[in-house]
Structures are given as structure tokens and as C-alpha cells.
Short mmCIF file of C-alpha atoms in Angstrom, two decimals:
data_model
loop_
_atom_site.label_atom_id
_atom_site.label_comp_id
_atom_site.label_asym_id
_atom_site.label_seq_id
_atom_site.Cartn_x
_atom_site.Cartn_y
_atom_site.Cartn_z
CA MET M 1 -6.74 -15.08 11.30
CA ILE M 2 -5.82 -15.77 7.67
CA THR M 3 -8.21 -18.69 6.78
CA SER M 4 -7.84 -21.54 4.23
CA ARG M 5 -11.18 -20.30 2.79
CA ARG M 6 -9.62 -17.12 1.59
CA LEU M 7 -6.41 -18.77 0.42
CA ALA M 8 -8.50 -21.14 -1.62
CA ALA M 9 -9.97 -18.13 -3.52
CA LEU M 10 -6.60 -17.12 -4.72
CA GLY M 11 -6.77 -19.38 -7.79
CA SER M 12 -3.81 -20.71 -9.46
CA LEU M 13 -0.51 -20.25 -7.72
CA LEU M 14 0.88 -18.49 -10.60
CA GLY M 15 -1.82 -16.09 -10.83
CA ALA M 16 -1.55 -15.45 -7.09
CA ALA M 17 2.09 -14.86 -7.65
CA LEU M 18 1.48 -12.15 -9.93
CA VAL M 19 -1.61 -10.28 -9.07
CA LEU M 20 -1.18 -6.62 -9.29
CA GLY M 21 -1.63 -4.26 -6.20
CA CYS M 22 -4.10 -1.39 -6.39
CA ALA M 23 -3.37 2.01 -5.42
CA ALA M 24 -5.21 13.62 0.97
CA PRO M 25 -4.63 16.11 2.06
CA THR M 26 -3.40 19.51 3.31
CA ALA M 27 -0.74 19.77 6.33
CA PRO M 28 -2.16 18.06 9.31
CA ALA M 29 -4.37 20.14 11.67
CA GLN M 30 -2.85 21.56 15.03
CA SER M 31 -4.00 18.30 16.83
CA GLN M 32 -2.30 16.11 14.44
CA ALA M 33 0.88 18.06 14.22
CA PRO M 34 4.11 15.93 15.06
CA GLY M 35 5.47 16.56 18.32
CA GLY M 36 8.84 16.28 19.83
CA ALA M 37 10.49 13.18 21.44
CA ALA M 38 8.51 10.29 22.62
CA SER M 39 7.22 10.59 25.98
CA ALA M 40 8.83 9.41 29.19
CA ALA M 41 6.38 6.74 29.64
CA ALA M 42 6.96 5.39 26.26
CA ALA M 43 10.68 5.04 27.03
CA SER M 44 9.97 2.09 29.12
CA VAL M 45 8.52 0.19 26.08
CA PRO M 46 10.88 -3.04 25.53
CA ALA M 47 13.26 -2.43 22.76
CA SER M 48 11.82 -5.52 20.90
CA ALA M 49 8.53 -3.66 20.40
CA ALA M 50 10.19 -0.50 19.23
CA SER M 51 12.11 -2.66 16.57
CA GLY M 52 8.97 -4.42 15.32
CA ALA M 53 10.12 -7.83 16.84
CA PRO M 54 7.65 -9.77 18.73
CA ALA M 55 7.30 -8.68 22.43
CA ALA M 56 5.86 -10.90 25.23
CA PRO M 57 2.38 -9.99 25.89
CA SER M 58 1.65 -8.95 29.58
CA ALA M 59 -0.24 -11.48 31.74
CA THR M 60 -3.42 -9.44 31.51
CA ALA M 61 -3.05 -9.32 27.73
CA ALA M 62 -2.39 -12.94 27.40
CA GLY M 63 -5.65 -13.95 29.31
CA ALA M 64 -7.83 -11.30 27.79
CA PRO M 65 -10.10 -12.28 24.94
CA LYS M 66 -8.98 -10.67 21.57
CA VAL M 67 -11.13 -8.05 19.87
CA PRO M 68 -12.36 -9.14 16.64
CA LEU M 69 -11.49 -6.64 13.55
CA THR M 70 -11.70 -7.08 9.81
CA PHE M 71 -9.15 -5.21 7.85
CA SER M 72 -9.96 -5.31 4.02
CA ILE M 73 -7.51 -5.07 1.27
CA PRO M 74 -8.00 -4.89 -2.60
CA SER M 75 -6.36 -8.22 -3.15
CA ARG M 76 -3.94 -10.73 -1.49
CA ASN M 77 -0.82 -9.56 -3.16
CA LEU M 78 2.63 -8.56 -2.20
CA ASN M 79 1.71 -4.82 -1.79
CA TYR M 80 0.03 -6.05 1.45
CA ILE M 81 2.68 -8.09 2.87
CA VAL M 82 3.26 -5.91 5.82
CA PRO M 83 -0.25 -6.76 7.42
CA LEU M 84 0.20 -10.28 6.48
CA THR M 85 3.51 -10.41 8.00
CA ALA M 86 2.10 -8.68 11.29
CA VAL M 87 -0.62 -11.39 11.57
CA ALA M 88 1.94 -14.08 10.92
CA LYS M 89 4.33 -12.84 13.61
CA GLY M 90 1.58 -12.19 16.10
CA PHE M 91 1.94 -8.52 16.20
CA PHE M 92 -1.74 -7.54 16.19
CA ALA M 93 -2.66 -10.58 18.52
CA GLU M 94 -0.01 -9.07 21.06
CA GLU M 95 -1.95 -5.79 20.77
CA GLY M 96 -5.20 -7.50 21.69
CA LEU M 97 -6.87 -7.94 18.07
CA ASP M 98 -8.14 -10.99 16.49
CA LEU M 99 -7.42 -9.31 12.87
CA ASP M 100 -9.19 -11.09 9.86
CA VAL M 101 -7.30 -9.71 6.66
CA GLU M 102 -10.12 -9.99 3.97
CA ALA M 103 -9.58 -9.38 0.26
CA ILE M 104 -12.68 -7.23 -1.09
CA ALA M 105 -12.68 -5.74 -4.50
CA PRO M 106 -12.10 -1.98 -4.48
CA ASN M 107 -15.61 -1.49 -6.00
CA LEU M 108 -17.30 -3.29 -3.24
CA THR M 109 -15.22 -1.82 -0.45
CA VAL M 110 -17.07 1.27 -0.20
CA ALA M 111 -20.28 -0.20 0.09
CA ALA M 112 -19.16 -2.61 2.82
CA MET M 113 -17.76 0.34 4.73
CA GLN M 114 -21.16 2.17 4.44
CA ARG M 115 -22.91 -0.86 5.76
CA GLY M 116 -20.46 -1.14 8.56
CA ASP M 117 -19.40 -4.82 7.50
CA VAL M 118 -16.00 -3.30 7.05
CA LYS M 119 -14.49 -0.58 9.45
CA LEU M 120 -11.06 -0.54 8.33
CA THR M 121 -9.45 -0.89 5.14
CA GLY M 122 -6.10 -0.48 2.85
CA THR M 123 -8.00 0.38 -0.19
CA GLY M 124 -7.67 3.99 0.64
CA GLY M 125 -7.90 5.78 -2.74
CA SER M 126 -11.55 4.60 -3.54
CA THR M 127 -12.86 5.21 -0.17
CA ILE M 128 -11.13 8.76 0.25
CA ARG M 129 -12.65 9.72 -3.34
CA ALA M 130 -16.09 8.47 -2.06
CA VAL M 131 -15.61 10.95 0.87
CA VAL M 132 -15.01 13.83 -1.48
CA ARG M 133 -17.96 12.82 -3.91
CA GLY M 134 -20.62 11.98 -1.42
CA GLY M 135 -19.69 13.07 2.14
CA GLU M 136 -18.88 9.53 3.59
CA ARG M 137 -17.41 9.76 7.13
CA PHE M 138 -14.19 8.04 6.37
CA THR M 139 -10.71 9.11 7.83
CA LEU M 140 -7.11 8.39 6.48
CA THR M 141 -5.25 7.31 9.41
CA ALA M 142 -1.90 6.04 8.08
CA LEU M 143 -0.20 5.13 4.69
CA MET M 144 2.01 1.99 4.32
CA THR M 145 4.64 3.49 1.89
CA ALA M 146 6.15 6.74 1.27
CA LYS M 147 6.04 6.33 -2.51
CA PRO M 148 4.42 4.12 -5.16
CA THR M 149 5.47 0.57 -5.67
CA TYR M 150 4.93 0.19 -9.35
CA PHE M 151 7.61 -0.82 -11.85
CA VAL M 152 7.92 -0.47 -15.63
CA VAL M 153 9.53 -3.77 -17.00
CA THR M 154 10.45 -4.07 -20.82
CA ARG M 155 12.39 -6.14 -23.05
CA PRO M 156 16.03 -5.91 -22.47
CA GLU M 157 16.90 -3.95 -25.59
CA LEU M 158 14.85 -0.83 -24.40
CA HIS M 159 16.96 1.36 -22.19
CA THR M 160 15.12 4.86 -22.00
CA ALA M 161 11.51 6.11 -21.90
CA ALA M 162 12.21 7.50 -25.51
CA ASP M 163 12.67 3.92 -26.56
CA LEU M 164 9.08 3.33 -25.85
CA VAL M 165 7.73 5.45 -28.56
CA GLY M 166 5.70 3.20 -30.91
CA LYS M 167 5.83 0.33 -28.33
CA ARG M 168 3.26 -1.88 -26.81
CA VAL M 169 2.74 -1.56 -22.90
CA SER M 170 0.40 -3.13 -20.81
CA VAL M 171 -1.37 -2.10 -17.67
CA SER M 172 -4.04 -3.63 -15.56
CA SER M 173 -6.58 -1.12 -16.62
CA LEU M 174 -6.40 1.86 -18.80
CA GLY M 175 -6.69 4.92 -16.56
CA ASP M 176 -5.78 3.31 -13.39
CA THR M 177 -3.15 4.56 -10.86
CA PRO M 178 -0.30 2.59 -12.52
CA SER M 179 -1.07 3.86 -15.99
CA LEU M 180 -1.39 7.42 -14.66
CA PHE M 181 1.90 7.26 -13.01
CA THR M 182 3.62 5.89 -16.15
CA GLU M 183 2.27 8.65 -18.43
CA ILE M 184 3.60 11.02 -15.98
CA TRP M 185 6.99 9.66 -16.11
CA LEU M 186 6.82 9.65 -19.89
CA ARG M 187 5.99 13.38 -19.93
CA GLN M 188 8.72 14.07 -17.55
CA ASN M 189 11.25 12.69 -20.16
CA GLY M 190 9.82 14.35 -23.12
CA VAL M 191 7.62 11.53 -24.46
CA ASP M 192 4.00 12.07 -25.34
CA PRO M 193 1.98 9.21 -23.82
CA ASN M 194 -0.18 9.12 -27.01
CA ASP M 195 2.96 7.99 -28.90
CA VAL M 196 3.04 4.80 -26.78
CA SER M 197 0.36 2.08 -27.34
CA PHE M 198 -1.06 1.23 -23.82
CA THR M 199 -3.51 -1.80 -23.51
CA GLY M 200 -5.47 -2.87 -20.56
CA LEU M 201 -5.02 -6.79 -19.91
CA GLY M 202 -6.76 -7.10 -16.57
CA PRO M 203 -5.51 -7.67 -13.14
CA ASN M 204 -3.66 -11.11 -13.72
CA PRO M 205 -0.07 -10.27 -14.39
CA ALA M 206 0.63 -13.86 -15.59
CA VAL M 207 -1.42 -12.74 -18.63
CA HIS M 208 1.03 -9.78 -19.14
CA LEU M 209 4.18 -11.79 -18.66
CA ALA M 210 2.95 -14.40 -21.28
CA ALA M 211 2.38 -11.67 -23.87
CA LEU M 212 5.94 -10.26 -23.08
CA LYS M 213 7.50 -13.78 -23.61
CA ALA M 214 5.46 -14.21 -26.69
CA GLY M 215 6.50 -11.00 -28.22
CA ALA M 216 3.06 -9.36 -28.10
CA LEU M 217 4.01 -6.70 -25.79
CA ASP M 218 7.29 -4.58 -25.27
CA GLY M 219 6.71 -3.62 -21.59
CA ALA M 220 4.35 -3.83 -18.50
CA VAL M 221 3.55 -2.01 -15.48
CA PHE M 222 3.78 -4.35 -12.65
CA ASP M 223 3.61 -4.55 -8.66
CA PRO M 224 6.83 -5.86 -6.82
CA ALA M 225 6.12 -9.33 -7.11
CA SER M 226 5.34 -9.38 -10.78
CA ALA M 227 8.46 -7.23 -11.55
CA ALA M 228 10.54 -9.59 -9.65
CA VAL M 229 9.29 -12.65 -11.63
CA SER M 230 9.79 -10.66 -14.91
CA GLU M 231 13.31 -9.89 -14.06
CA ALA M 232 13.83 -13.69 -13.45
CA ALA M 233 12.40 -14.17 -16.82
CA GLY M 234 14.77 -11.75 -18.65
CA PHE M 235 12.58 -8.55 -18.67
CA PRO M 236 14.48 -6.02 -16.64
CA VAL M 237 12.98 -3.04 -14.51
CA LEU M 238 13.39 -0.14 -16.78
CA GLN M 239 11.81 2.49 -14.16
CA ALA M 240 10.67 2.27 -10.61
CA LEU M 241 7.79 4.87 -10.66
CA GLY M 242 8.35 5.58 -7.04
CA ASP M 243 11.70 7.15 -7.86
CA VAL M 244 10.10 9.88 -9.98
CA ILE M 245 6.68 10.30 -8.29
CA GLN M 246 6.66 11.02 -4.46
CA ASP M 247 3.10 10.00 -3.70
CA PRO M 248 2.47 8.00 -0.55
CA GLN M 249 0.30 4.90 -1.13
CA GLN M 250 -1.77 2.29 0.42
CA ASP M 251 -3.54 4.27 2.86
CA ILE M 252 -5.36 2.98 5.84
CA VAL M 253 -8.85 4.29 5.95
CA ALA M 254 -11.20 4.08 9.16
CA THR M 255 -14.96 4.69 9.37
CA GLY M 256 -16.51 7.37 11.66
CA GLU M 257 -17.94 4.46 13.52
CA LEU M 258 -14.67 2.97 14.38
CA LEU M 259 -13.14 6.39 15.41
CA GLN M 260 -16.17 7.09 17.54
CA ASN M 261 -17.06 3.78 19.02
CA ASP M 262 -13.74 1.95 19.27
CA PRO M 263 -10.78 4.04 18.82
CA ASP M 264 -8.67 1.75 21.04
CA ALA M 265 -9.01 -1.03 18.24
CA LEU M 266 -7.70 1.60 15.87
CA ARG M 267 -4.74 2.35 18.23
CA ALA M 268 -3.98 -1.40 18.61
CA PHE M 269 -4.21 -2.07 14.65
CA LEU M 270 -1.89 1.06 14.16
CA LYS M 271 0.54 -0.28 16.69
CA GLY M 272 0.48 -3.82 15.13
CA LEU M 273 1.02 -2.10 11.67
CA VAL M 274 3.73 0.15 12.75
CA ARG M 275 5.61 -2.99 14.13
CA GLY M 276 4.92 -4.82 10.90
CA LEU M 277 6.29 -1.89 8.74
CA ARG M 278 9.47 -1.94 10.80
CA TYR M 279 9.97 -5.70 10.85
CA THR M 280 9.35 -6.18 7.31
CA LYS M 281 11.85 -3.58 6.18
CA GLU M 282 14.22 -5.04 8.51
CA HIS M 283 13.85 -8.63 7.93
CA VAL M 284 13.31 -9.32 4.22
CA PRO M 285 14.06 -12.68 4.13
CA GLU M 286 11.61 -13.62 6.69
CA ALA M 287 8.86 -11.43 5.14
CA ALA M 288 9.49 -13.30 1.80
CA ALA M 289 9.10 -16.69 3.68
CA VAL M 290 5.53 -15.22 4.64
CA ALA M 291 4.75 -14.14 1.22
CA ARG M 292 5.49 -17.66 -0.23
CA GLN M 293 3.40 -19.15 2.45
CA GLU M 294 0.30 -16.57 2.60
CA LEU M 295 0.19 -15.74 -1.05
CA GLY M 296 1.00 -19.13 -2.51
CA LEU M 297 3.91 -17.30 -4.38
CA ASP M 298 5.30 -19.75 -7.02
CA MET M 299 8.77 -18.40 -7.21
CA ASP M 300 12.12 -19.52 -5.60
CA GLU M 301 13.49 -17.89 -2.44
CA ALA M 302 15.90 -15.45 -4.31
CA THR M 303 13.00 -14.05 -6.48
CA SER M 304 10.65 -13.70 -3.40
CA ILE M 305 13.48 -11.89 -1.44
CA ARG M 306 13.95 -9.50 -4.66
CA ALA M 307 10.17 -8.92 -4.66
CA VAL M 308 10.01 -7.95 -0.82
CA GLN M 309 13.10 -5.81 -1.24
CA LEU M 310 11.41 -3.78 -4.07
CA TYR M 311 8.54 -3.22 -1.97
CA VAL M 312 10.13 -2.27 1.23
CA ASP M 313 12.21 0.16 -0.42
CA GLY M 314 9.12 2.22 -0.39
CA ILE M 315 8.62 2.08 3.39
CA SER M 316 9.94 5.04 5.38
CA ALA M 317 12.61 3.99 7.80
CA GLU M 318 12.31 7.09 10.02
CA ALA M 319 8.48 7.59 9.97
CA PRO M 320 6.62 4.29 9.04
CA GLY M 321 3.17 4.86 8.00
CA TYR M 322 3.23 8.65 8.32
CA ALA M 323 3.38 11.34 5.73
CA ASP M 324 4.40 14.99 6.05
CA ALA M 325 2.39 17.83 4.67
CA LYS M 326 4.27 17.88 1.28
CA GLN M 327 3.63 14.16 0.79
CA MET M 328 -0.03 14.62 1.78
CA GLU M 329 -0.32 17.46 -0.73
CA SER M 330 0.94 15.04 -3.32
CA PHE M 331 -1.51 12.27 -2.18
CA TYR M 332 -4.46 14.80 -2.57
CA TYR M 333 -3.24 15.94 -6.12
CA TYR M 334 -2.76 12.29 -7.51
CA ASP M 335 -5.20 10.20 -5.51
CA VAL M 336 -8.10 12.65 -5.57
CA ARG M 337 -7.88 16.01 -7.53
CA LEU M 338 -6.61 14.20 -10.77
CA PRO M 339 -8.87 11.04 -10.80
CA LEU M 340 -11.96 13.14 -9.91
CA GLU M 341 -11.00 15.83 -12.44
CA MET M 342 -11.20 18.69 -9.92
CA GLY M 343 -10.31 22.11 -10.95
CA PRO M 344 -7.18 23.66 -9.18
CA ASP M 345 -9.32 26.10 -7.17
CA GLU M 346 -11.88 23.37 -5.91
CA PRO M 347 -11.27 22.85 -2.19
CA ILE M 348 -10.54 19.47 -0.79
CA PRO M 349 -11.47 18.87 2.89
CA THR M 350 -8.85 17.52 5.24
CA LEU M 351 -9.59 13.94 5.22
CA HIS M 352 -6.49 12.43 7.33
CA ASP M 353 -5.89 12.43 11.04
CA PHE M 354 -2.66 11.01 12.18
CA ARG M 355 -3.04 11.44 15.69
CA TYR M 356 -3.67 7.76 16.51
CA LEU M 357 -0.53 6.83 14.52
CA LEU M 358 1.37 9.16 16.42
CA GLU M 359 0.04 7.75 19.74
CA ALA M 360 1.22 4.31 18.50
CA TYR M 361 4.57 5.86 18.09
CA ASP M 362 4.64 6.98 21.50
CA ALA M 363 3.57 3.58 22.95
CA LEU M 364 6.26 1.88 20.94
CA GLY M 365 8.78 4.37 21.98
CA ILE M 366 9.54 5.60 18.51
CA PRO M 367 10.46 9.37 18.15
CA ARG M 368 7.61 11.44 16.54
CA PRO M 369 8.44 12.90 13.21
CA GLN M 370 9.95 16.56 13.36
#
């Protein structure tokens, strides 16, 4: 349930509208490898469930108590519209969960997972890196997008990466994932990132947009909501970073305790999540309405629809939540090896397990990826 207590913590409407989102492995093991078509039993699942639309719960499910489960996200922003939409549409409840979506800062998430206060999180990068550093028993079970959902917006007279030489570009924090991806894009276009003046202005994009309007900045790196608001203010998207860097993002990470003691809760969550991914991608205006209500987005309908569309372009239509071996190789490189400054010969353990996600595919009648 999404409580008013957490909504109140959002602060001002504009700040909530523009909060930026945050940001491993080798090919899946044999037990994780995708199979063929869905099972015959899954074929009996109603089409409404497979498409992500709400399905009428069974009489048993309707009368059974819901299992409480907390799912943490780094902040309540549009990069997490899928679980919020799935809650609003009742998908998790229909799978037997009383899901509480809780915003917890990334630097506090690992500790909460270690204590057992949180057993499931969308703050995947931090928790997966903690496994590599210290041997925590966390497992990556799904990813919400097949590519990054960050956007470089600029003053309208700037048209290429080369135009940013000598210009001022803001990021939330120097060295964070969006700034790393921006530097990679610049290098791909023959621009030395040192020739661009990057500045970290903190997590509230309202500050960045105000600086753009005042002429104190020439560009900024934003999440989908912030990019849509910037476009409406006359600052177009120069580059969608997901179009040049194929790194799956927003990973769903579970504790060993959850996998060992309550795998059915994880299965139920992943079923609700997959339904939410498909619904959000196929029903953009409805998801935009959820965003305006749940995130307090201070934007008109057209802008909110544009924001959600920018986000859902990153969701895989064929395999929502899944990543193949090549995508996971990129994930390990960009989200583990580079941030931890690991050498090319340093091994990274296999930290993902997609078997539960693929079981959700079977239950929903969705063909497994080939």
C-alpha cells in the first residue's frame, strides 16, 4: 500500500516532479537458461493476465490474507512508475501480496537488506556491488529496463556532442551512473569529457532546470520526467543515452533470506512486476495518470504522457524484466567492473538468477525468451 506518510515526504510538488532516478553478470547458468514455449498449463492462464490487464482473483485468493512485503526504491520518481502502477492497478494484490513501496536512500539500502528490514529492492547497483565487495548473499532476479533511461538536454542552439565542448553540463553527482554514461557518449563522438565542464548540483532537477533557464548551464542529464519538463520549457533532448549504451537497468535484487524462506513471495512479486511492465508499456496515458497522482507530478497531461513514453521506450516488449547473456555482460561491466575499478582479469561471480522470472512467464502464459 502507498501511504500518505510516504507521499508527504516528497516535499514540494515541483521537486517531486523532477527528482532524478538512480541507476551482473555472465550468461545464465543452466538452471537459469531460457526454455522454449510456455508450458501447457500456462496456456490456460486468462489473456488478461498475460497482457498485464487486471485479472479477477480466484475465490481462494480473494479470501486469503495478503502476504506483507516491502519493496524499496531509491526515490519516488518516474523511473519507478512500473511498480507504482502495478500497485495502483492491483496486480500485486491479485498475486496475494500486500506490497509496500518504500523510498530508501541507496546508501541505506544495503544496511537495511543486511538487517533483514528489506528483503527486496529496486536499488540494484549498490546492492550488487556490495556482494562483490563483501560477499553479501543478494541475488539479481530481474531488470525493469533493457537500456538506460537518462537523457542529455541542452539549450536549443546545441545540436551535437561536439557543441558541448567548453559548455557547462550538470549531473546529480560527479561520477554517478548518468555522468559516466554521458562521458562514454562524448568519447564515442570524439569529445574528451575533460573539455566539458561538468558540475554536480544534487538530486533535485528543479535546481538544474532553474539554472538552465537562468543561463548558468548549457545542459543537464535528466530522468524521463525531468527531460519531459525540460522539453516543455524549451530545452530539447539532445541525446537519449539508452540509444548509445545498451546496459539493462533498475535491477530487482532479493536477499538470500527471501530466496530461501519465502520464494513464493518473490514469484508473486515478479508476476505482478511483469504484468506492470507490460501494462505500463501498453497503456501510457493510464500510467501517466498514476504518475501524476502517486508522485505529485506538477505537469500537464501531455507532458506526463511524454515522460512515461520516454521511460517505457526502455522496457522490452518481448522479454519484460529479462536480460540475455550479452546484456548481462554489459551490466557487469558498467555497473560492477567500472564503478569498482576492477581489472579486466578480475573475476566477477555470477550474481543473477532468472529462474523465478521465467517461472512468472510460464504462469502468465508468456513465451520464454529464445
